Amino acid sequence: MALRKIVLQGDEILTKVCRPVSNFDERLHELLDDMKETLLQANGVGLAAPQVGILRRAVVVMNDEEEILELINPEIIDAEGEQTGPEGCLSIPGKTGMVTRPEFVRVRAQDRDGNWFEAEGYDLTARCFCHELEHLDGHLYTEHIDHFLSDEELLAYYKEQGYDVEEIEKEDGGEA
Ligand code: NI
């Protein structure tokens, strides 16, 4: 396994539509292993293949149980409700913006061996599914916002939500 370099906003790779994965081979497995290692090292919650420079439809998402799901050729098959909250991206480090997403999302995807399965998630996991799948079509969350949140706006949001703000300040995760 190896860490891969995360592509930053401004690189046109992040604006391209990715091609489906058709070979479930050793090269794909190596990509997925590297993406997982890169995600953990970056303390993020999700990573899409184009963020490491690979224009293929593959993402990794950390779910509520802190398992990293590998989703190949994923598609959203069900979405319900609505949530509005701060969202970040490993390709836009240190920034957040308020984005409205479904509260619940179910996806259909292939695993690293090509078997189809379904996965679902609420809250942050649902947000992350939407965020990562958009990367595969060349879209970033910044298309949904009118400004990046200031530190004061972010803290005000967390206080309003009843979070322990001192704990939040110590964390730097949550980017996808
Ligand atoms: Ni992202």
Coordinates of N, CA and C and ligand atoms in Angstrom, one line a residue:
M1 N 0.8 -1.2 0.0 CA 0.0 0.0 0.0 C 0.9 1.3 0.0
A2 N 0.3 2.3 -0.5 CA 1.1 3.5 -0.6 C 0.1 4.7 -0.5
L3 N 0.6 5.8 0.1 CA -0.2 7.0 0.1 C -0.2 7.6 -1.3
R4 N -1.3 8.1 -1.7 CA -1.4 8.8 -3.0 C -1.6 10.3 -2.7
K5 N -1.2 11.1 -3.7 CA -1.2 12.6 -3.6 C -2.7 13.0 -3.8
I6 N -3.2 13.8 -3.0 CA -4.6 14.3 -3.2 C -4.6 15.5 -4.1
V7 N -5.4 15.4 -5.2 CA -5.5 16.5 -6.1 C -6.3 17.6 -5.5
L8 N -5.9 18.9 -5.7 CA -6.6 20.0 -5.1 C -7.4 20.7 -6.1
Q9 N -8.5 21.4 -5.6 CA -9.4 22.2 -6.4 C -8.6 23.1 -7.3
G10 N -9.0 23.3 -8.6 CA -8.2 24.0 -9.5 C -7.6 23.1 -10.6
D11 N -7.3 21.9 -10.2 CA -6.8 20.9 -11.2 C -8.0 20.4 -12.0
E12 N -7.9 20.4 -13.3 CA -9.1 20.1 -14.1 C -9.5 18.6 -14.0
I13 N -8.6 17.7 -13.4 CA -9.0 16.3 -13.2 C -10.4 16.3 -12.4
L14 N -10.5 17.2 -11.5 CA -11.7 17.2 -10.6 C -13.0 17.7 -11.3
T15 N -12.9 18.1 -12.6 CA -14.0 18.5 -13.3 C -14.5 17.5 -14.4
K16 N -13.8 16.4 -14.5 CA -14.0 15.4 -15.5 C -15.1 14.3 -15.0
V17 N -15.8 13.8 -16.0 CA -16.7 12.7 -15.7 C -15.8 11.4 -15.8
C18 N -15.9 10.6 -14.7 CA -15.1 9.4 -14.6 C -15.7 8.2 -15.4
R19 N -14.9 7.3 -15.9 CA -15.4 6.2 -16.6 C -15.7 5.0 -15.7
P20 N -16.7 4.2 -16.1 CA -17.0 3.0 -15.2 C -15.7 2.1 -15.1
V21 N -15.7 1.4 -13.9 CA -14.6 0.4 -13.7 C -15.1 -0.9 -14.4
S22 N -14.3 -1.5 -15.3 CA -14.7 -2.8 -15.9 C -13.8 -3.9 -15.6
N23 N -12.6 -3.6 -15.1 CA -11.6 -4.7 -14.7 C -11.5 -4.7 -13.2
F24 N -12.0 -5.8 -12.6 CA -11.9 -5.9 -11.1 C -10.6 -6.7 -10.8
D25 N -9.5 -6.1 -11.1 CA -8.2 -6.8 -11.1 C -7.3 -6.3 -9.9
E26 N -6.1 -6.8 -9.9 CA -5.1 -6.4 -8.9 C -4.9 -4.9 -8.9
R27 N -4.9 -4.3 -10.1 CA -4.7 -2.8 -10.1 C -5.8 -2.0 -9.4
L28 N -7.0 -2.5 -9.5 CA -8.1 -1.9 -8.8 C -8.0 -2.1 -7.3
H29 N -7.6 -3.3 -6.9 CA -7.4 -3.6 -5.5 C -6.3 -2.7 -4.9
E30 N -5.3 -2.5 -5.6 CA -4.2 -1.6 -5.2 C -4.7 -0.2 -5.0
L31 N -5.4 0.3 -6.0 CA -6.0 1.6 -6.0 C -6.9 1.8 -4.7
L32 N -7.7 0.8 -4.4 CA -8.6 0.9 -3.3 C -7.9 0.9 -2.0
D33 N -6.9 0.0 -1.9 CA -6.0 -0.1 -0.7 C -5.3 1.3 -0.5
D34 N -4.8 1.8 -1.5 CA -4.1 3.1 -1.4 C -5.1 4.2 -1.0
M35 N -6.3 4.2 -1.6 CA -7.3 5.2 -1.3 C -7.7 5.2 0.2
K36 N -7.8 3.9 0.7 CA -8.2 3.8 2.1 C -7.0 4.3 3.0
E37 N -5.8 4.0 2.7 CA -4.7 4.5 3.5 C -4.6 6.0 3.4
T38 N -4.8 6.5 2.2 CA -4.7 8.0 2.0 C -5.9 8.7 2.8
L39 N -7.1 8.1 2.8 CA -8.2 8.6 3.6 C -7.9 8.7 5.1
L40 N -7.4 7.6 5.6 CA -7.1 7.5 7.0 C -6.0 8.5 7.4
Q41 N -5.0 8.6 6.6 CA -3.8 9.5 6.8 C -4.3 10.9 6.8
A42 N -5.3 11.2 6.0 CA -5.8 12.6 5.8 C -6.9 12.9 6.9
N43 N -7.3 11.8 7.7 CA -8.3 12.0 8.7 C -9.6 12.5 8.0
G44 N -9.9 11.9 6.9 CA -11.2 12.3 6.2 C -12.3 11.3 6.3
V45 N -13.4 11.5 5.7 CA -14.5 10.6 5.8 C -14.9 10.0 4.5
G46 N -14.3 10.5 3.4 CA -14.6 9.9 2.1 C -13.6 10.4 1.1
L47 N -13.3 9.5 0.1 CA -12.4 9.9 -1.0 C -12.8 9.3 -2.3
A48 N -12.8 10.0 -3.4 CA -13.1 9.5 -4.7 C -11.9 9.4 -5.6
A49 N -11.9 8.4 -6.5 CA -10.7 8.1 -7.3 C -10.2 9.3 -8.0
P50 N -11.0 10.2 -8.6 CA -10.4 11.4 -9.2 C -9.6 12.3 -8.3
Q51 N -9.9 12.2 -7.0 CA -9.1 13.0 -6.0 C -7.7 12.5 -5.9
V52 N -7.4 11.3 -6.4 CA -6.0 10.8 -6.4 C -5.6 10.7 -7.9
G53 N -6.3 11.4 -8.8 CA -5.9 11.5 -10.2 C -6.3 10.3 -11.1
I54 N -7.3 9.5 -10.6 CA -7.7 8.3 -11.4 C -9.2 8.6 -11.8
L55 N -9.4 8.6 -13.1 CA -10.7 9.0 -13.6 C -11.6 7.7 -13.8
R56 N -11.8 7.0 -12.7 CA -12.6 5.8 -12.7 C -13.7 6.0 -11.6
R57 N -14.8 5.2 -11.8 CA -15.9 5.4 -10.8 C -15.7 4.5 -9.6
A58 N -14.9 5.0 -8.7 CA -14.6 4.2 -7.4 C -14.5 5.3 -6.3
V59 N -15.1 4.9 -5.2 CA -15.0 5.8 -4.0 C -14.8 5.0 -2.7
V60 N -14.3 5.6 -1.7 CA -14.3 4.9 -0.4 C -15.0 5.9 0.6
V61 N -15.8 5.3 1.5 CA -16.6 6.1 2.4 C -16.6 5.5 3.8
M62 N -16.3 6.3 4.8 CA -16.3 5.8 6.2 C -17.7 5.9 6.7
N63 N -18.3 4.8 7.2 CA -19.7 4.8 7.7 C -19.7 5.1 9.2
D64 N -20.9 5.0 9.7 CA -21.1 5.3 11.2 C -20.3 4.4 12.1
E65 N -20.1 3.2 11.6 CA -19.4 2.2 12.4 C -17.9 2.3 12.2
E66 N -17.5 3.4 11.5 CA -16.0 3.6 11.1 C -15.5 2.5 10.3
E67 N -16.3 1.8 9.5 CA -15.8 0.9 8.5 C -15.7 1.7 7.2
I68 N -14.7 1.3 6.4 CA -14.5 2.0 5.2 C -15.1 1.1 4.1
L69 N -16.2 1.7 3.5 CA -16.9 1.0 2.4 C -16.2 1.3 1.1
E70 N -16.1 0.3 0.2 CA -15.5 0.5 -1.1 C -16.7 0.4 -2.1
L71 N -16.9 1.4 -2.8 CA -18.1 1.5 -3.7 C -17.6 1.7 -5.2
I72 N -17.8 0.7 -6.0 CA -17.4 0.7 -7.4 C -18.6 0.9 -8.3
N73 N -18.5 1.8 -9.2 CA -19.6 2.1 -10.1 C -20.9 2.4 -9.3
P74 N -20.8 3.2 -8.3 CA -22.0 3.4 -7.4 C -23.1 4.3 -8.0
E75 N -24.3 4.0 -7.6 CA -25.4 4.9 -8.0 C -26.4 5.0 -6.8
I76 N -27.0 6.2 -6.7 CA -28.0 6.4 -5.6 C -29.3 5.9 -6.1
I77 N -29.9 4.9 -5.3 CA -31.1 4.3 -5.7 C -32.3 4.8 -4.9
D78 N -32.0 5.4 -3.7 CA -33.1 6.0 -2.9 C -32.5 7.1 -2.0
A79 N -33.3 8.1 -1.8 CA -32.9 9.2 -1.0 C -34.2 9.8 -0.3
E80 N -34.1 10.1 1.0 CA -35.2 10.6 1.7 C -34.8 11.7 2.6
G81 N -35.7 12.7 2.9 CA -35.5 13.7 3.9 C -34.5 14.8 3.4
E82 N -34.1 15.6 4.4 CA -33.2 16.7 4.1 C -32.4 17.1 5.3
Q83 N -31.2 17.4 5.1 CA -30.3 17.9 6.2 C -29.5 19.1 5.6
T84 N -29.2 20.1 6.5 CA -28.4 21.2 6.0 C -27.3 21.3 7.1
G85 N -26.0 21.2 6.6 CA -24.9 21.3 7.6 C -23.6 21.6 6.9
P86 N -22.5 21.8 7.7 CA -21.2 22.1 7.1 C -20.6 20.9 6.4
E87 N -20.0 21.1 5.2 CA -19.4 20.1 4.4 C -18.0 20.6 4.0
G88 N -17.1 19.6 4.0 CA -15.7 19.9 3.6 C -15.2 18.9 2.5
C89 N -14.1 19.2 2.0 CA -13.5 18.3 0.9 C -12.0 18.2 1.1
L90 N -11.4 17.0 1.0 CA -10.0 16.9 1.1 C -9.3 17.6 0.0
S91 N -10.0 17.9 -1.1 CA -9.4 18.6 -2.2 C -9.5 20.1 -2.1
I92 N -10.2 20.6 -1.0 CA -10.3 22.0 -0.7 C -10.0 22.1 0.8
P93 N -8.7 21.9 1.2 CA -8.4 21.8 2.6 C -8.7 23.0 3.5
G94 N -9.2 22.8 4.7 CA -9.5 23.8 5.6 C -10.7 24.7 5.4
K95 N -11.5 24.3 4.4 CA -12.7 25.1 4.1 C -14.0 24.3 4.4
T96 N -15.0 25.0 4.7 CA -16.3 24.4 4.8 C -17.4 25.3 4.3
G97 N -18.5 24.7 3.9 CA -19.7 25.4 3.4 C -20.9 24.7 3.8
M98 N -22.0 25.4 3.9 CA -23.3 24.8 4.3 C -23.9 24.2 3.0
V99 N -24.2 22.9 3.1 CA -24.8 22.2 1.9 C -26.0 21.4 2.4
T100 N -27.1 21.5 1.6 CA -28.3 20.7 1.9 C -28.2 19.4 1.1
R101 N -28.4 18.3 1.9 CA -28.4 16.9 1.3 C -29.5 16.1 1.8
P102 N -29.8 15.0 1.2 CA -30.8 14.1 1.8 C -30.4 13.6 3.1
E103 N -31.3 13.3 4.0 CA -31.0 12.8 5.4 C -30.7 11.3 5.3
F104 N -31.2 10.6 4.3 CA -31.0 9.2 4.1 C -30.7 8.9 2.7
V105 N -29.7 8.0 2.4 CA -29.4 7.7 1.1 C -29.1 6.2 1.0
R106 N -29.6 5.5 0.0 CA -29.2 4.1 -0.3 C -28.5 4.1 -1.6
V107 N -27.4 3.4 -1.7 CA -26.6 3.3 -2.9 C -26.5 1.8 -3.3
R108 N -26.4 1.6 -4.6 CA -26.1 0.3 -5.2 C -24.7 0.4 -5.8
A109 N -23.9 -0.6 -5.6 CA -22.5 -0.5 -6.1 C -21.9 -1.9 -6.2
Q110 N -20.8 -2.0 -6.8 CA -20.0 -3.2 -6.9 C -18.9 -3.2 -5.9
D111 N -18.6 -4.4 -5.4 CA -17.4 -4.5 -4.5 C -16.1 -4.7 -5.4
R112 N -15.0 -4.9 -4.7 CA -13.7 -5.0 -5.5 C -13.6 -6.2 -6.4
D113 N -14.6 -7.1 -6.2 CA -14.6 -8.3 -7.1 C -15.7 -8.3 -8.1
G114 N -16.5 -7.2 -8.1 CA -17.5 -7.0 -9.1 C -18.9 -7.4 -8.7
N115 N -19.0 -7.9 -7.4 CA -20.4 -8.3 -6.9 C -21.2 -7.0 -6.6
W116 N -22.4 -7.0 -7.0 CA -23.3 -5.9 -6.7 C -23.8 -6.0 -5.2
F117 N -23.9 -4.9 -4.5 CA -24.5 -4.9 -3.2 C -25.2 -3.5 -3.0
E118 N -25.9 -3.4 -1.9 CA -26.5 -2.1 -1.5 C -26.0 -1.7 -0.1
A119 N -25.8 -0.4 0.0 CA -25.4 0.2 1.3 C -26.3 1.4 1.6
E120 N -26.5 1.7 2.9 CA -27.3 2.9 3.2 C -26.7 3.6 4.3
G121 N -27.1 4.8 4.4 CA -26.6 5.6 5.6 C -27.5 6.9 5.8
Y122 N -27.4 7.3 7.1 CA -28.1 8.6 7.5 C -27.0 9.6 7.8
D123 N -27.5 10.9 7.9 CA -26.6 12.0 8.4 C -25.3 12.1 7.6
L124 N -24.2 12.0 8.3 CA -22.9 12.2 7.7 C -22.6 11.2 6.6
T125 N -23.0 10.0 6.8 CA -22.8 8.9 5.8 C -23.6 9.2 4.5
A126 N -24.8 9.6 4.7 CA -25.7 10.0 3.5 C -25.1 11.2 2.8
R127 N -24.6 12.2 3.6 CA -23.9 13.3 3.0 C -22.7 12.9 2.2
C128 N -22.0 12.0 2.8 CA -20.7 11.6 2.2 C -21.0 10.8 0.9
F129 N -22.0 9.9 0.9 CA -22.3 9.2 -0.4 C -22.6 10.2 -1.5
C130 N -23.4 11.3 -1.2 CA -23.7 12.3 -2.2 C -22.5 13.0 -2.7
H131 N -21.7 13.4 -1.7 CA -20.5 14.2 -2.0 C -19.5 13.4 -2.9
E132 N -19.3 12.1 -2.5 CA -18.3 11.3 -3.3 C -18.8 11.0 -4.7
L133 N -20.1 10.7 -4.8 CA -20.7 10.3 -6.1 C -20.6 11.5 -7.0
E134 N -20.8 12.7 -6.5 CA -20.7 13.9 -7.3 C -19.3 14.1 -7.9
H135 N -18.3 13.7 -7.1 CA -16.9 13.8 -7.6 C -16.7 13.0 -8.9
L136 N -17.5 11.9 -9.0 CA -17.3 11.0 -10.1 C -17.9 11.6 -11.4
D137 N -18.7 12.6 -11.2 CA -19.2 13.4 -12.4 C -18.6 14.8 -12.5
G138 N -17.5 15.0 -11.8 CA -16.7 16.2 -12.0 C -17.3 17.4 -11.2
H139 N -18.1 17.1 -10.1 CA -18.7 18.2 -9.4 C -18.1 18.3 -8.0
L140 N -18.1 19.5 -7.4 CA -17.6 19.8 -6.1 C -18.7 20.4 -5.3
Y141 N -18.6 20.3 -3.9 CA -19.7 20.8 -3.1 C -19.8 22.3 -3.2
T142 N -18.7 22.9 -3.6 CA -18.7 24.4 -3.7 C -19.7 24.9 -4.7
E143 N -20.2 24.0 -5.6 CA -21.3 24.4 -6.6 C -22.6 24.6 -5.8
H144 N -22.7 24.1 -4.6 CA -24.0 24.2 -3.8 C -23.9 25.4 -2.8
I145 N -22.8 26.1 -2.7 CA -22.7 27.1 -1.7 C -22.5 28.5 -2.3
D146 N -22.9 29.5 -1.5 CA -22.6 30.9 -1.9 C -21.4 31.5 -1.3
H147 N -20.9 30.9 -0.1 CA -19.7 31.3 0.5 C -19.1 30.2 1.4
F148 N -17.8 30.3 1.6 CA -17.2 29.4 2.6 C -17.5 30.0 4.0
L149 N -17.7 29.1 5.0 CA -18.1 29.5 6.3 C -16.8 30.1 7.0
S150 N -17.0 31.2 7.7 CA -16.0 31.8 8.5 C -15.9 30.9 9.8
D151 N -14.8 31.0 10.5 CA -14.6 30.2 11.8 C -15.8 30.5 12.7
E152 N -16.2 31.8 12.8 CA -17.2 32.3 13.7 C -18.6 31.6 13.2
E153 N -18.8 31.6 12.0 CA -20.1 31.0 11.5 C -20.1 29.5 11.8
L154 N -19.0 28.8 11.7 CA -18.9 27.4 11.9 C -19.1 27.1 13.4
L155 N -18.5 27.9 14.3 CA -18.6 27.7 15.7 C -20.1 28.0 16.1
A156 N -20.7 29.1 15.6 CA -22.0 29.4 15.9 C -23.0 28.2 15.5
Y157 N -22.7 27.6 14.4 CA -23.5 26.5 14.0 C -23.4 25.3 15.0
Y158 N -22.1 25.0 15.4 CA -21.9 23.9 16.3 C -22.6 24.2 17.6
K159 N -22.5 25.4 18.1 CA -23.1 25.8 19.4 C -24.6 25.6 19.3
E160 N -25.1 26.1 18.2 CA -26.6 26.0 18.0 C -27.1 24.5 18.0
Q161 N -26.2 23.7 17.5 CA -26.5 22.2 17.4 C -26.3 21.5 18.8
G162 N -25.7 22.3 19.7 CA -25.5 21.7 21.1 C -24.2 20.9 21.2
Y163 N -23.3 21.1 20.2 CA -22.0 20.3 20.3 C -21.1 21.0 21.4
D164 N -20.2 20.2 21.9 CA -19.2 20.7 22.8 C -18.1 21.3 21.9
V165 N -18.2 22.6 21.9 CA -17.3 23.4 20.9 C -15.9 23.2 21.2
E166 N -15.5 23.0 22.5 CA -14.0 22.8 22.7 C -13.5 21.5 22.1
E167 N -14.4 20.5 22.1 CA -14.1 19.2 21.5 C -13.9 19.4 20.0
I168 N -14.9 20.1 19.4 CA -14.9 20.3 17.9 C -13.6 21.0 17.5
E169 N -13.1 22.0 18.3 CA -11.9 22.8 17.9 C -10.7 21.9 17.9
K170 N -10.7 20.8 18.6 CA -9.5 19.9 18.6 C -9.5 19.0 17.4
E171 N -10.7 18.8 16.8 CA -10.8 17.9 15.6 C -10.5 18.6 14.4
D172 N -10.0 17.9 13.4 CA -9.8 18.5 12.1 C -10.3 17.6 11.0
G173 N -11.2 16.7 11.3 CA -11.7 15.7 10.3 C -12.9 16.2 9.6
G174 N -13.6 15.3 9.0 CA -14.9 15.6 8.4 C -14.8 16.0 6.9
E175 N -13.6 16.0 6.4 CA -13.5 16.3 5.0 C -13.6 15.1 4.1
A176 N -14.1 15.3 2.9 CA -14.4 14.2 2.0 C -13.9 14.5 0.6
Ligands
NI1 NI -14.5 15.9 -1.8

